[in-house]
mmCIF file with all atom_site columns, N, CA, C and O in Angstrom:
data_model
loop_
_atom_site.group_PDB
_atom_site.id
_atom_site.type_symbol
_atom_site.label_atom_id
_atom_site.label_alt_id
_atom_site.label_comp_id
_atom_site.label_asym_id
_atom_site.label_entity_id
_atom_site.label_seq_id
_atom_site.pdbx_PDB_ins_code
_atom_site.Cartn_x
_atom_site.Cartn_y
_atom_site.Cartn_z
_atom_site.occupancy
_atom_site.B_iso_or_equiv
_atom_site.pdbx_formal_charge
_atom_site.auth_seq_id
_atom_site.auth_comp_id
_atom_site.auth_asym_id
_atom_site.auth_atom_id
_atom_site.pdbx_PDB_model_num
ATOM 1   N N  . MET M 1 1  ? 7.628  0.122  -8.370 1.00 96.00 ? 1  MET M N  1
ATOM 2   C CA . MET M 1 1  ? 7.141  -1.088 -7.432 1.00 96.00 ? 1  MET M CA 1
ATOM 3   C C  . MET M 1 1  ? 5.675  -1.624 -7.950 1.00 96.00 ? 1  MET M C  1
ATOM 4   O O  . MET M 1 1  ? 5.334  -0.555 -8.493 1.00 96.00 ? 1  MET M O  1
ATOM 5   N N  . ASP M 1 2  ? 5.615  -2.626 -7.668 1.00 97.00 ? 2  ASP M N  1
ATOM 6   C CA . ASP M 1 2  ? 4.108  -2.941 -7.728 1.00 97.00 ? 2  ASP M CA 1
ATOM 7   C C  . ASP M 1 2  ? 3.154  -3.482 -6.611 1.00 97.00 ? 2  ASP M C  1
ATOM 8   O O  . ASP M 1 2  ? 3.854  -3.305 -5.476 1.00 97.00 ? 2  ASP M O  1
ATOM 9   N N  . VAL M 1 3  ? 1.966  -3.473 -6.738 1.00 97.00 ? 3  VAL M N  1
ATOM 10  C CA . VAL M 1 3  ? 1.005  -3.898 -5.598 1.00 97.00 ? 3  VAL M CA 1
ATOM 11  C C  . VAL M 1 3  ? 1.639  -4.934 -4.944 1.00 97.00 ? 3  VAL M C  1
ATOM 12  O O  . VAL M 1 3  ? 1.593  -4.963 -3.625 1.00 97.00 ? 3  VAL M O  1
ATOM 13  N N  . LYS M 1 4  ? 1.739  -6.121 -5.683 1.00 98.00 ? 4  LYS M N  1
ATOM 14  C CA . LYS M 1 4  ? 2.284  -7.109 -4.802 1.00 98.00 ? 4  LYS M CA 1
ATOM 15  C C  . LYS M 1 4  ? 3.398  -6.826 -3.592 1.00 98.00 ? 4  LYS M C  1
ATOM 16  O O  . LYS M 1 4  ? 3.293  -7.261 -2.627 1.00 98.00 ? 4  LYS M O  1
ATOM 17  N N  . ARG M 1 5  ? 4.584  -6.149 -4.241 1.00 98.00 ? 5  ARG M N  1
ATOM 18  C CA . ARG M 1 5  ? 5.789  -5.993 -3.505 1.00 98.00 ? 5  ARG M CA 1
ATOM 19  C C  . ARG M 1 5  ? 5.330  -4.832 -2.357 1.00 98.00 ? 5  ARG M C  1
ATOM 20  O O  . ARG M 1 5  ? 5.803  -5.074 -1.214 1.00 98.00 ? 5  ARG M O  1
ATOM 21  N N  . VAL M 1 6  ? 4.524  -3.914 -2.661 1.00 98.00 ? 6  VAL M N  1
ATOM 22  C CA . VAL M 1 6  ? 3.859  -3.164 -1.439 1.00 98.00 ? 6  VAL M CA 1
ATOM 23  C C  . VAL M 1 6  ? 3.358  -3.765 -0.352 1.00 98.00 ? 6  VAL M C  1
ATOM 24  O O  . VAL M 1 6  ? 3.694  -3.823 0.679  1.00 98.00 ? 6  VAL M O  1
ATOM 25  N N  . LYS M 1 7  ? 2.305  -4.819 -0.745 1.00 98.00 ? 7  LYS M N  1
ATOM 26  C CA . LYS M 1 7  ? 1.649  -5.805 0.221  1.00 98.00 ? 7  LYS M CA 1
ATOM 27  C C  . LYS M 1 7  ? 2.929  -6.473 1.273  1.00 98.00 ? 7  LYS M C  1
ATOM 28  O O  . LYS M 1 7  ? 2.536  -6.510 2.314  1.00 98.00 ? 7  LYS M O  1
ATOM 29  N N  . GLN M 1 8  ? 3.823  -7.052 0.447  1.00 98.00 ? 8  GLN M N  1
ATOM 30  C CA . GLN M 1 8  ? 4.721  -7.736 0.969  1.00 98.00 ? 8  GLN M CA 1
ATOM 31  C C  . GLN M 1 8  ? 5.559  -7.105 2.167  1.00 98.00 ? 8  GLN M C  1
ATOM 32  O O  . GLN M 1 8  ? 5.704  -7.384 3.309  1.00 98.00 ? 8  GLN M O  1
ATOM 33  N N  . ILE M 1 9  ? 5.855  -5.870 1.540  1.00 97.00 ? 9  ILE M N  1
ATOM 34  C CA . ILE M 1 9  ? 6.674  -4.852 2.655  1.00 97.00 ? 9  ILE M CA 1
ATOM 35  C C  . ILE M 1 9  ? 5.628  -4.577 3.519  1.00 97.00 ? 9  ILE M C  1
ATOM 36  O O  . ILE M 1 9  ? 6.342  -4.479 4.786  1.00 97.00 ? 9  ILE M O  1
ATOM 37  N N  . LEU M 1 10 ? 4.529  -4.204 3.572  1.00 97.00 ? 10 LEU M N  1
ATOM 38  C CA . LEU M 1 10 ? 3.457  -3.761 4.557  1.00 97.00 ? 10 LEU M CA 1
ATOM 39  C C  . LEU M 1 10 ? 3.348  -5.005 5.610  1.00 97.00 ? 10 LEU M C  1
ATOM 40  O O  . LEU M 1 10 ? 3.073  -4.783 6.639  1.00 97.00 ? 10 LEU M O  1
ATOM 41  N N  . SER M 1 11 ? 3.429  -6.064 5.128  1.00 97.00 ? 11 SER M N  1
ATOM 42  C CA . SER M 1 11 ? 2.954  -7.393 6.236  1.00 97.00 ? 11 SER M CA 1
ATOM 43  C C  . SER M 1 11 ? 4.250  -7.843 6.632  1.00 97.00 ? 11 SER M C  1
ATOM 44  O O  . SER M 1 11 ? 4.297  -8.838 7.592  1.00 97.00 ? 11 SER M O  1
ATOM 45  N N  . SER M 1 12 ? 5.573  -7.319 6.040  1.00 96.00 ? 12 SER M N  1
ATOM 46  C CA . SER M 1 12 ? 6.683  -7.819 6.590  1.00 96.00 ? 12 SER M CA 1
ATOM 47  C C  . SER M 1 12 ? 7.040  -7.600 7.927  1.00 96.00 ? 12 SER M C  1
ATOM 48  O O  . SER M 1 12 ? 6.781  -6.115 8.412  1.00 96.00 ? 12 SER M O  1
ATOM 49  N N  . SER M 1 13 ? 7.869  -8.028 8.947  1.00 94.00 ? 13 SER M N  1
ATOM 50  C CA . SER M 1 13 ? 8.086  -7.529 10.204 1.00 94.00 ? 13 SER M CA 1
ATOM 51  C C  . SER M 1 13 ? 9.844  -7.003 10.028 1.00 94.00 ? 13 SER M C  1
ATOM 52  O O  . SER M 1 13 ? 10.090 -6.372 10.832 1.00 94.00 ? 13 SER M O  1
ATOM 53  N N  . ALA M 1 14 ? 10.374 -7.282 8.978  1.00 95.00 ? 14 ALA M N  1
ATOM 54  C CA . ALA M 1 14 ? 11.767 -6.709 8.523  1.00 95.00 ? 14 ALA M CA 1
ATOM 55  C C  . ALA M 1 14 ? 11.619 -5.004 8.221  1.00 95.00 ? 14 ALA M C  1
ATOM 56  O O  . ALA M 1 14 ? 10.615 -4.837 7.619  1.00 95.00 ? 14 ALA M O  1
ATOM 57  N N  . GLU M 1 15 ? 12.689 -4.669 8.418  1.00 92.00 ? 15 GLU M N  1
ATOM 58  C CA . GLU M 1 15 ? 12.579 -3.130 7.897  1.00 92.00 ? 15 GLU M CA 1
ATOM 59  C C  . GLU M 1 15 ? 13.449 -3.145 6.638  1.00 92.00 ? 15 GLU M C  1
ATOM 60  O O  . GLU M 1 15 ? 14.306 -3.522 6.343  1.00 92.00 ? 15 GLU M O  1
ATOM 61  N N  . ILE M 1 16 ? 12.568 -2.647 5.661  1.00 96.00 ? 16 ILE M N  1
ATOM 62  C CA . ILE M 1 16 ? 12.912 -2.677 4.284  1.00 96.00 ? 16 ILE M CA 1
ATOM 63  C C  . ILE M 1 16 ? 12.966 -1.400 3.605  1.00 96.00 ? 16 ILE M C  1
ATOM 64  O O  . ILE M 1 16 ? 12.003 -0.518 3.865  1.00 96.00 ? 16 ILE M O  1
ATOM 65  N N  . ASP M 1 17 ? 14.238 -0.938 3.225  1.00 95.00 ? 17 ASP M N  1
ATOM 66  C CA . ASP M 1 17 ? 14.450 0.393  2.643  1.00 95.00 ? 17 ASP M CA 1
ATOM 67  C C  . ASP M 1 17 ? 13.671 0.727  1.606  1.00 95.00 ? 17 ASP M C  1
ATOM 68  O O  . ASP M 1 17 ? 14.041 0.070  0.342  1.00 95.00 ? 17 ASP M O  1
ATOM 69  N N  . VAL M 1 18 ? 12.802 1.730  1.713  1.00 97.00 ? 18 VAL M N  1
ATOM 70  C CA . VAL M 1 18 ? 12.274 2.106  0.440  1.00 97.00 ? 18 VAL M CA 1
ATOM 71  C C  . VAL M 1 18 ? 12.412 3.609  0.112  1.00 97.00 ? 18 VAL M C  1
ATOM 72  O O  . VAL M 1 18 ? 12.403 4.230  1.201  1.00 97.00 ? 18 VAL M O  1
ATOM 73  N N  . GLU M 1 19 ? 12.627 4.109  -1.174 1.00 96.00 ? 19 GLU M N  1
ATOM 74  C CA . GLU M 1 19 ? 12.716 5.495  -1.357 1.00 96.00 ? 19 GLU M CA 1
ATOM 75  C C  . GLU M 1 19 ? 11.850 6.028  -2.319 1.00 96.00 ? 19 GLU M C  1
ATOM 76  O O  . GLU M 1 19 ? 11.362 5.286  -3.102 1.00 96.00 ? 19 GLU M O  1
ATOM 77  N N  . TYR M 1 20 ? 11.328 7.417  -2.193 1.00 95.00 ? 20 TYR M N  1
ATOM 78  C CA . TYR M 1 20 ? 10.471 7.896  -3.123 1.00 95.00 ? 20 TYR M CA 1
ATOM 79  C C  . TYR M 1 20 ? 11.370 9.258  -3.573 1.00 95.00 ? 20 TYR M C  1
ATOM 80  O O  . TYR M 1 20 ? 11.899 10.012 -2.419 1.00 95.00 ? 20 TYR M O  1
ATOM 81  N N  . ASN M 1 21 ? 11.658 9.461  -5.010 1.00 93.00 ? 21 ASN M N  1
ATOM 82  C CA . ASN M 1 21 ? 12.586 10.553 -5.468 1.00 93.00 ? 21 ASN M CA 1
ATOM 83  C C  . ASN M 1 21 ? 13.737 10.668 -4.617 1.00 93.00 ? 21 ASN M C  1
ATOM 84  O O  . ASN M 1 21 ? 14.274 11.717 -4.211 1.00 93.00 ? 21 ASN M O  1
ATOM 85  N N  . GLY M 1 22 ? 14.549 9.561  -4.288 1.00 93.00 ? 22 GLY M N  1
ATOM 86  C CA . GLY M 1 22 ? 15.573 9.607  -3.511 1.00 93.00 ? 22 GLY M CA 1
ATOM 87  C C  . GLY M 1 22 ? 15.711 9.641  -1.997 1.00 93.00 ? 22 GLY M C  1
ATOM 88  O O  . GLY M 1 22 ? 16.824 9.864  -1.632 1.00 93.00 ? 22 GLY M O  1
ATOM 89  N N  . VAL M 1 23 ? 14.509 10.004 -1.607 1.00 91.00 ? 23 VAL M N  1
ATOM 90  C CA . VAL M 1 23 ? 14.351 10.141 -0.027 1.00 91.00 ? 23 VAL M CA 1
ATOM 91  C C  . VAL M 1 23 ? 13.536 8.796  0.606  1.00 91.00 ? 23 VAL M C  1
ATOM 92  O O  . VAL M 1 23 ? 12.764 8.269  0.024  1.00 91.00 ? 23 VAL M O  1
ATOM 93  N N  . SER M 1 24 ? 14.296 8.345  1.524  1.00 92.00 ? 24 SER M N  1
ATOM 94  C CA . SER M 1 24 ? 13.828 7.357  2.580  1.00 92.00 ? 24 SER M CA 1
ATOM 95  C C  . SER M 1 24 ? 12.384 7.699  3.072  1.00 92.00 ? 24 SER M C  1
ATOM 96  O O  . SER M 1 24 ? 12.254 8.669  3.523  1.00 92.00 ? 24 SER M O  1
ATOM 97  N N  . VAL M 1 25 ? 11.601 6.774  2.850  1.00 94.00 ? 25 VAL M N  1
ATOM 98  C CA . VAL M 1 25 ? 10.065 6.746  3.282  1.00 94.00 ? 25 VAL M CA 1
ATOM 99  C C  . VAL M 1 25 ? 9.679  5.467  3.977  1.00 94.00 ? 25 VAL M C  1
ATOM 100 O O  . VAL M 1 25 ? 10.230 4.409  3.685  1.00 94.00 ? 25 VAL M O  1
ATOM 101 N N  . TRP M 1 26 ? 8.813  5.627  4.556  1.00 94.00 ? 26 TRP M N  1
ATOM 102 C CA . TRP M 1 26 ? 7.969  4.313  5.314  1.00 94.00 ? 26 TRP M CA 1
ATOM 103 C C  . TRP M 1 26 ? 6.652  4.257  4.606  1.00 94.00 ? 26 TRP M C  1
ATOM 104 O O  . TRP M 1 26 ? 6.048  5.431  4.518  1.00 94.00 ? 26 TRP M O  1
ATOM 105 N N  . ILE M 1 27 ? 6.201  3.012  4.082  1.00 96.00 ? 27 ILE M N  1
ATOM 106 C CA . ILE M 1 27 ? 4.996  2.969  3.669  1.00 96.00 ? 27 ILE M CA 1
ATOM 107 C C  . ILE M 1 27 ? 3.987  2.564  4.729  1.00 96.00 ? 27 ILE M C  1
ATOM 108 O O  . ILE M 1 27 ? 4.207  1.715  5.409  1.00 96.00 ? 27 ILE M O  1
ATOM 109 N N  . ASP M 1 28 ? 2.975  3.556  4.723  1.00 95.00 ? 28 ASP M N  1
ATOM 110 C CA . ASP M 1 28 ? 1.829  3.326  5.774  1.00 95.00 ? 28 ASP M CA 1
ATOM 111 C C  . ASP M 1 28 ? 0.713  2.480  5.598  1.00 95.00 ? 28 ASP M C  1
ATOM 112 O O  . ASP M 1 28 ? 0.193  1.907  6.029  1.00 95.00 ? 28 ASP M O  1
ATOM 113 N N  . SER M 1 29 ? 0.358  2.739  4.167  1.00 97.00 ? 29 SER M N  1
ATOM 114 C CA . SER M 1 29 ? -0.934 2.056  3.583  1.00 97.00 ? 29 SER M CA 1
ATOM 115 C C  . SER M 1 29 ? -0.905 1.883  2.239  1.00 97.00 ? 29 SER M C  1
ATOM 116 O O  . SER M 1 29 ? -0.178 2.689  1.426  1.00 97.00 ? 29 SER M O  1
ATOM 117 N N  . LEU M 1 30 ? -1.734 1.347  1.575  1.00 98.00 ? 30 LEU M N  1
ATOM 118 C CA . LEU M 1 30 ? -1.846 1.015  -0.005 1.00 98.00 ? 30 LEU M CA 1
ATOM 119 C C  . LEU M 1 30 ? -3.535 1.193  -0.392 1.00 98.00 ? 30 LEU M C  1
ATOM 120 O O  . LEU M 1 30 ? -4.139 0.642  0.373  1.00 98.00 ? 30 LEU M O  1
ATOM 121 N N  . ASN M 1 31 ? -3.438 1.902  -1.509 1.00 98.00 ? 31 ASN M N  1
ATOM 122 C CA . ASN M 1 31 ? -4.760 2.062  -2.046 1.00 98.00 ? 31 ASN M CA 1
ATOM 123 C C  . ASN M 1 31 ? -4.508 1.106  -3.392 1.00 98.00 ? 31 ASN M C  1
ATOM 124 O O  . ASN M 1 31 ? -4.099 1.917  -4.281 1.00 98.00 ? 31 ASN M O  1
ATOM 125 N N  . GLU M 1 32 ? -5.020 -0.124 -3.389 1.00 97.00 ? 32 GLU M N  1
ATOM 126 C CA . GLU M 1 32 ? -5.006 -0.703 -4.697 1.00 97.00 ? 32 GLU M CA 1
ATOM 127 C C  . GLU M 1 32 ? -5.648 -0.253 -5.932 1.00 97.00 ? 32 GLU M C  1
ATOM 128 O O  . GLU M 1 32 ? -5.053 -0.221 -6.877 1.00 97.00 ? 32 GLU M O  1
ATOM 129 N N  . GLU M 1 33 ? -6.981 0.303  -5.574 1.00 97.00 ? 33 GLU M N  1
ATOM 130 C CA . GLU M 1 33 ? -7.942 0.871  -6.608 1.00 97.00 ? 33 GLU M CA 1
ATOM 131 C C  . GLU M 1 33 ? -7.200 1.912  -7.567 1.00 97.00 ? 33 GLU M C  1
ATOM 132 O O  . GLU M 1 33 ? -7.264 2.062  -8.426 1.00 97.00 ? 33 GLU M O  1
ATOM 133 N N  . ASP M 1 34 ? -6.500 2.824  -6.582 1.00 97.00 ? 34 ASP M N  1
ATOM 134 C CA . ASP M 1 34 ? -5.758 4.029  -7.319 1.00 97.00 ? 34 ASP M CA 1
ATOM 135 C C  . ASP M 1 34 ? -4.451 3.660  -7.656 1.00 97.00 ? 34 ASP M C  1
ATOM 136 O O  . ASP M 1 34 ? -3.487 4.614  -8.155 1.00 97.00 ? 34 ASP M O  1
ATOM 137 N N  . GLN M 1 35 ? -3.931 2.639  -6.999 1.00 97.00 ? 35 GLN M N  1
ATOM 138 C CA . GLN M 1 35 ? -2.484 2.135  -7.503 1.00 97.00 ? 35 GLN M CA 1
ATOM 139 C C  . GLN M 1 35 ? -1.461 3.306  -6.794 1.00 97.00 ? 35 GLN M C  1
ATOM 140 O O  . GLN M 1 35 ? -0.397 3.821  -7.256 1.00 97.00 ? 35 GLN M O  1
ATOM 141 N N  . THR M 1 36 ? -1.721 3.582  -5.505 1.00 98.00 ? 36 THR M N  1
ATOM 142 C CA . THR M 1 36 ? -1.254 4.811  -4.820 1.00 98.00 ? 36 THR M CA 1
ATOM 143 C C  . THR M 1 36 ? -0.902 4.388  -3.301 1.00 98.00 ? 36 THR M C  1
ATOM 144 O O  . THR M 1 36 ? -1.309 3.299  -2.853 1.00 98.00 ? 36 THR M O  1
ATOM 145 N N  . ALA M 1 37 ? -0.027 4.906  -2.623 1.00 98.00 ? 37 ALA M N  1
ATOM 146 C CA . ALA M 1 37 ? 0.275  4.377  -1.162 1.00 98.00 ? 37 ALA M CA 1
ATOM 147 C C  . ALA M 1 37 ? 0.663  5.710  -0.408 1.00 98.00 ? 37 ALA M C  1
ATOM 148 O O  . ALA M 1 37 ? 1.106  6.757  -0.858 1.00 98.00 ? 37 ALA M O  1
ATOM 149 N N  . MET M 1 38 ? 0.290  5.620  0.930  1.00 97.00 ? 38 MET M N  1
ATOM 150 C CA . MET M 1 38 ? 0.399  6.812  1.886  1.00 97.00 ? 38 MET M CA 1
ATOM 151 C C  . MET M 1 38 ? 1.763  6.616  2.618  1.00 97.00 ? 38 MET M C  1
ATOM 152 O O  . MET M 1 38 ? 2.049  5.259  2.899  1.00 97.00 ? 38 MET M O  1
ATOM 153 N N  . VAL M 1 39 ? 2.668  7.284  2.429  1.00 97.00 ? 39 VAL M N  1
ATOM 154 C CA . VAL M 1 39 ? 3.994  7.181  3.145  1.00 97.00 ? 39 VAL M CA 1
ATOM 155 C C  . VAL M 1 39 ? 4.462  8.240  4.004  1.00 97.00 ? 39 VAL M C  1
ATOM 156 O O  . VAL M 1 39 ? 3.737  9.388  3.635  1.00 97.00 ? 39 VAL M O  1
ATOM 157 N N  . HIS M 1 40 ? 5.346  8.079  4.750  1.00 94.00 ? 40 HIS M N  1
ATOM 158 C CA . HIS M 1 40 ? 5.768  9.309  5.429  1.00 94.00 ? 40 HIS M CA 1
ATOM 159 C C  . HIS M 1 40 ? 7.375  9.212  5.344  1.00 94.00 ? 40 HIS M C  1
ATOM 160 O O  . HIS M 1 40 ? 7.959  8.233  5.330  1.00 94.00 ? 40 HIS M O  1
ATOM 161 N N  . LEU M 1 41 ? 8.128  10.419 5.375  1.00 87.00 ? 41 LEU M N  1
ATOM 162 C CA . LEU M 1 41 ? 9.357  10.548 5.355  1.00 87.00 ? 41 LEU M CA 1
ATOM 163 C C  . LEU M 1 41 ? 9.998  10.139 6.736  1.00 87.00 ? 41 LEU M C  1
ATOM 164 O O  . LEU M 1 41 ? 9.403  10.149 7.637  1.00 87.00 ? 41 LEU M O  1
ATOM 165 N N  . GLN M 1 42 ? 11.154 9.413  6.904  1.00 77.00 ? 42 GLN M N  1
ATOM 166 C CA . GLN M 1 42 ? 11.818 9.117  7.769  1.00 77.00 ? 42 GLN M CA 1
ATOM 167 C C  . GLN M 1 42 ? 12.339 10.272 8.299  1.00 77.00 ? 42 GLN M C  1
ATOM 168 O O  . GLN M 1 42 ? 13.197 11.140 7.626  1.00 77.00 ? 42 GLN M O  1
ATOM 169 N N  . GLY M 1 43 ? 12.375 10.589 9.431  1.00 74.00 ? 43 GLY M N  1
ATOM 170 C CA . GLY M 1 43 ? 12.853 11.531 10.387 1.00 74.00 ? 43 GLY M CA 1
ATOM 171 C C  . GLY M 1 43 ? 11.940 12.318 11.178 1.00 74.00 ? 43 GLY M C  1
ATOM 172 O O  . GLY M 1 43 ? 10.734 11.944 11.432 1.00 74.00 ? 43 GLY M O  1
ATOM 173 N N  . PRO M 1 44 ? 12.350 13.697 11.965 1.00 74.00 ? 44 PRO M N  1
ATOM 174 C CA . PRO M 1 44 ? 11.557 14.133 12.794 1.00 74.00 ? 44 PRO M CA 1
ATOM 175 C C  . PRO M 1 44 ? 10.256 14.590 12.396 1.00 74.00 ? 44 PRO M C  1
ATOM 176 O O  . PRO M 1 44 ? 9.425  14.897 13.235 1.00 74.00 ? 44 PRO M O  1
ATOM 177 N N  . LEU M 1 45 ? 10.140 15.076 10.844 1.00 73.00 ? 45 LEU M N  1
ATOM 178 C CA . LEU M 1 45 ? 9.000  15.824 10.444 1.00 73.00 ? 45 LEU M CA 1
ATOM 179 C C  . LEU M 1 45 ? 7.924  14.786 10.191 1.00 73.00 ? 45 LEU M C  1
ATOM 180 O O  . LEU M 1 45 ? 6.768  15.108 10.648 1.00 73.00 ? 45 LEU M O  1
ATOM 181 N N  . GLU M 1 46 ? 8.231  13.573 9.655  1.00 73.00 ? 46 GLU M N  1
ATOM 182 C CA . GLU M 1 46 ? 7.411  12.608 9.477  1.00 73.00 ? 46 GLU M CA 1
ATOM 183 C C  . GLU M 1 46 ? 6.090  12.957 8.342  1.00 73.00 ? 46 GLU M C  1
ATOM 184 O O  . GLU M 1 46 ? 5.176  12.944 8.746  1.00 73.00 ? 46 GLU M O  1
ATOM 185 N N  . GLU M 1 47 ? 6.484  13.839 7.445  1.00 84.00 ? 47 GLU M N  1
ATOM 186 C CA . GLU M 1 47 ? 5.658  14.361 6.576  1.00 84.00 ? 47 GLU M CA 1
ATOM 187 C C  . GLU M 1 47 ? 4.945  13.457 5.865  1.00 84.00 ? 47 GLU M C  1
ATOM 188 O O  . GLU M 1 47 ? 5.702  12.679 5.240  1.00 84.00 ? 47 GLU M O  1
ATOM 189 N N  . LYS M 1 48 ? 3.474  13.462 5.687  1.00 92.00 ? 48 LYS M N  1
ATOM 190 C CA . LYS M 1 48 ? 2.820  12.140 4.799  1.00 92.00 ? 48 LYS M CA 1
ATOM 191 C C  . LYS M 1 48 ? 2.383  12.860 3.551  1.00 92.00 ? 48 LYS M C  1
ATOM 192 O O  . LYS M 1 48 ? 2.063  13.884 3.324  1.00 92.00 ? 48 LYS M O  1
ATOM 193 N N  . SER M 1 49 ? 2.412  11.712 2.750  1.00 94.00 ? 49 SER M N  1
ATOM 194 C CA . SER M 1 49 ? 1.939  12.017 1.180  1.00 94.00 ? 49 SER M CA 1
ATOM 195 C C  . SER M 1 49 ? 1.738  10.839 0.780  1.00 94.00 ? 49 SER M C  1
ATOM 196 O O  . SER M 1 49 ? 1.724  9.655  1.035  1.00 94.00 ? 49 SER M O  1
ATOM 197 N N  . THR M 1 50 ? 0.517  11.202 -0.407 1.00 97.00 ? 50 THR M N  1
ATOM 198 C CA . THR M 1 50 ? 0.217  9.921  -1.301 1.00 97.00 ? 50 THR M CA 1
ATOM 199 C C  . THR M 1 50 ? 0.787  9.964  -2.455 1.00 97.00 ? 50 THR M C  1
ATOM 200 O O  . THR M 1 50 ? 0.958  11.115 -3.116 1.00 97.00 ? 50 THR M O  1
ATOM 201 N N  . VAL M 1 51 ? 1.408  8.696  -2.779 1.00 97.00 ? 51 VAL M N  1
ATOM 202 C CA . VAL M 1 51 ? 2.359  8.783  -4.007 1.00 97.00 ? 51 VAL M CA 1
ATOM 203 C C  . VAL M 1 51 ? 2.030  7.391  -4.730 1.00 97.00 ? 51 VAL M C  1
ATOM 204 O O  . VAL M 1 51 ? 1.469  6.780  -4.237 1.00 97.00 ? 51 VAL M O  1
ATOM 205 N N  . GLU M 1 52 ? 2.144  7.690  -5.932 1.00 98.00 ? 52 GLU M N  1
ATOM 206 C CA . GLU M 1 52 ? 1.886  6.594  -7.167 1.00 98.00 ? 52 GLU M CA 1
ATOM 207 C C  . GLU M 1 52 ? 2.879  5.559  -6.581 1.00 98.00 ? 52 GLU M C  1
ATOM 208 O O  . GLU M 1 52 ? 4.013  5.673  -6.357 1.00 98.00 ? 52 GLU M O  1
ATOM 209 N N  . ILE M 1 53 ? 2.513  4.063  -6.706 1.00 98.00 ? 53 ILE M N  1
ATOM 210 C CA . ILE M 1 53 ? 3.275  3.187  -6.311 1.00 98.00 ? 53 ILE M CA 1
ATOM 211 C C  . ILE M 1 53 ? 4.486  2.789  -7.104 1.00 98.00 ? 53 ILE M C  1
ATOM 212 O O  . ILE M 1 53 ? 5.654  2.442  -6.931 1.00 98.00 ? 53 ILE M O  1
ATOM 213 N N  . THR M 1 54 ? 4.272  3.146  -8.589 1.00 98.00 ? 54 THR M N  1
ATOM 214 C CA . THR M 1 54 ? 5.442  3.192  -9.347 1.00 98.00 ? 54 THR M CA 1
ATOM 215 C C  . THR M 1 54 ? 6.711  4.335  -9.246 1.00 98.00 ? 54 THR M C  1
ATOM 216 O O  . THR M 1 54 ? 7.721  3.684  -9.693 1.00 98.00 ? 54 THR M O  1
ATOM 217 N N  . GLU M 1 55 ? 6.231  5.080  -8.459 1.00 97.00 ? 55 GLU M N  1
ATOM 218 C CA . GLU M 1 55 ? 7.402  6.044  -7.952 1.00 97.00 ? 55 GLU M CA 1
ATOM 219 C C  . GLU M 1 55 ? 8.384  5.518  -6.921 1.00 97.00 ? 55 GLU M C  1
ATOM 220 O O  . GLU M 1 55 ? 9.323  6.056  -6.536 1.00 97.00 ? 55 GLU M O  1
ATOM 221 N N  . LEU M 1 56 ? 7.887  4.439  -6.380 1.00 98.00 ? 56 LEU M N  1
ATOM 222 C CA . LEU M 1 56 ? 8.628  3.972  -4.995 1.00 98.00 ? 56 LEU M CA 1
ATOM 223 C C  . LEU M 1 56 ? 9.681  2.948  -5.404 1.00 98.00 ? 56 LEU M C  1
ATOM 224 O O  . LEU M 1 56 ? 9.442  2.084  -6.180 1.00 98.00 ? 56 LEU M O  1
ATOM 225 N N  . LYS M 1 57 ? 10.864 2.967  -4.820 1.00 98.00 ? 57 LYS M N  1
ATOM 226 C CA . LYS M 1 57 ? 12.074 2.111  -5.173 1.00 98.00 ? 57 LYS M CA 1
ATOM 227 C C  . LYS M 1 57 ? 12.640 1.346  -3.947 1.00 98.00 ? 57 LYS M C  1
ATOM 228 O O  . LYS M 1 57 ? 12.897 2.003  -3.055 1.00 98.00 ? 57 LYS M O  1
ATOM 229 N N  . GLU M 1 58 ? 12.721 0.003  -4.137 1.00 97.00 ? 58 GLU M N  1
ATOM 230 C CA . GLU M 1 58 ? 13.328 -0.758 -2.967 1.00 97.00 ? 58 GLU M CA 1
ATOM 231 C C  . GLU M 1 58 ? 14.836 -0.321 -3.187 1.00 97.00 ? 58 GLU M C  1
ATOM 232 O O  . GLU M 1 58 ? 15.267 -0.607 -4.121 1.00 97.00 ? 58 GLU M O  1
ATOM 233 N N  . VAL M 1 59 ? 15.423 -0.120 -2.045 1.00 94.00 ? 59 VAL M N  1
ATOM 234 C CA . VAL M 1 59 ? 16.850 0.041  -2.313 1.00 94.00 ? 59 VAL M CA 1
ATOM 235 C C  . VAL M 1 59 ? 17.503 -1.417 -1.588 1.00 94.00 ? 59 VAL M C  1
ATOM 236 O O  . VAL M 1 59 ? 17.416 -1.700 -0.777 1.00 94.00 ? 59 VAL M O  1
#
């Protein structure tokens, strides 16, 4: 995924399915300088992680 698409997803009111390593995640924020995003797993634990945006995949 690229910065432009991550920004579109963050500003969208629609629910857009995104995966990281085959697991559904929500994108919380974007760090353009580092090309990373803060994401959390969908589900009860909501574990947060910082990941490379190139590792994110729109489903």
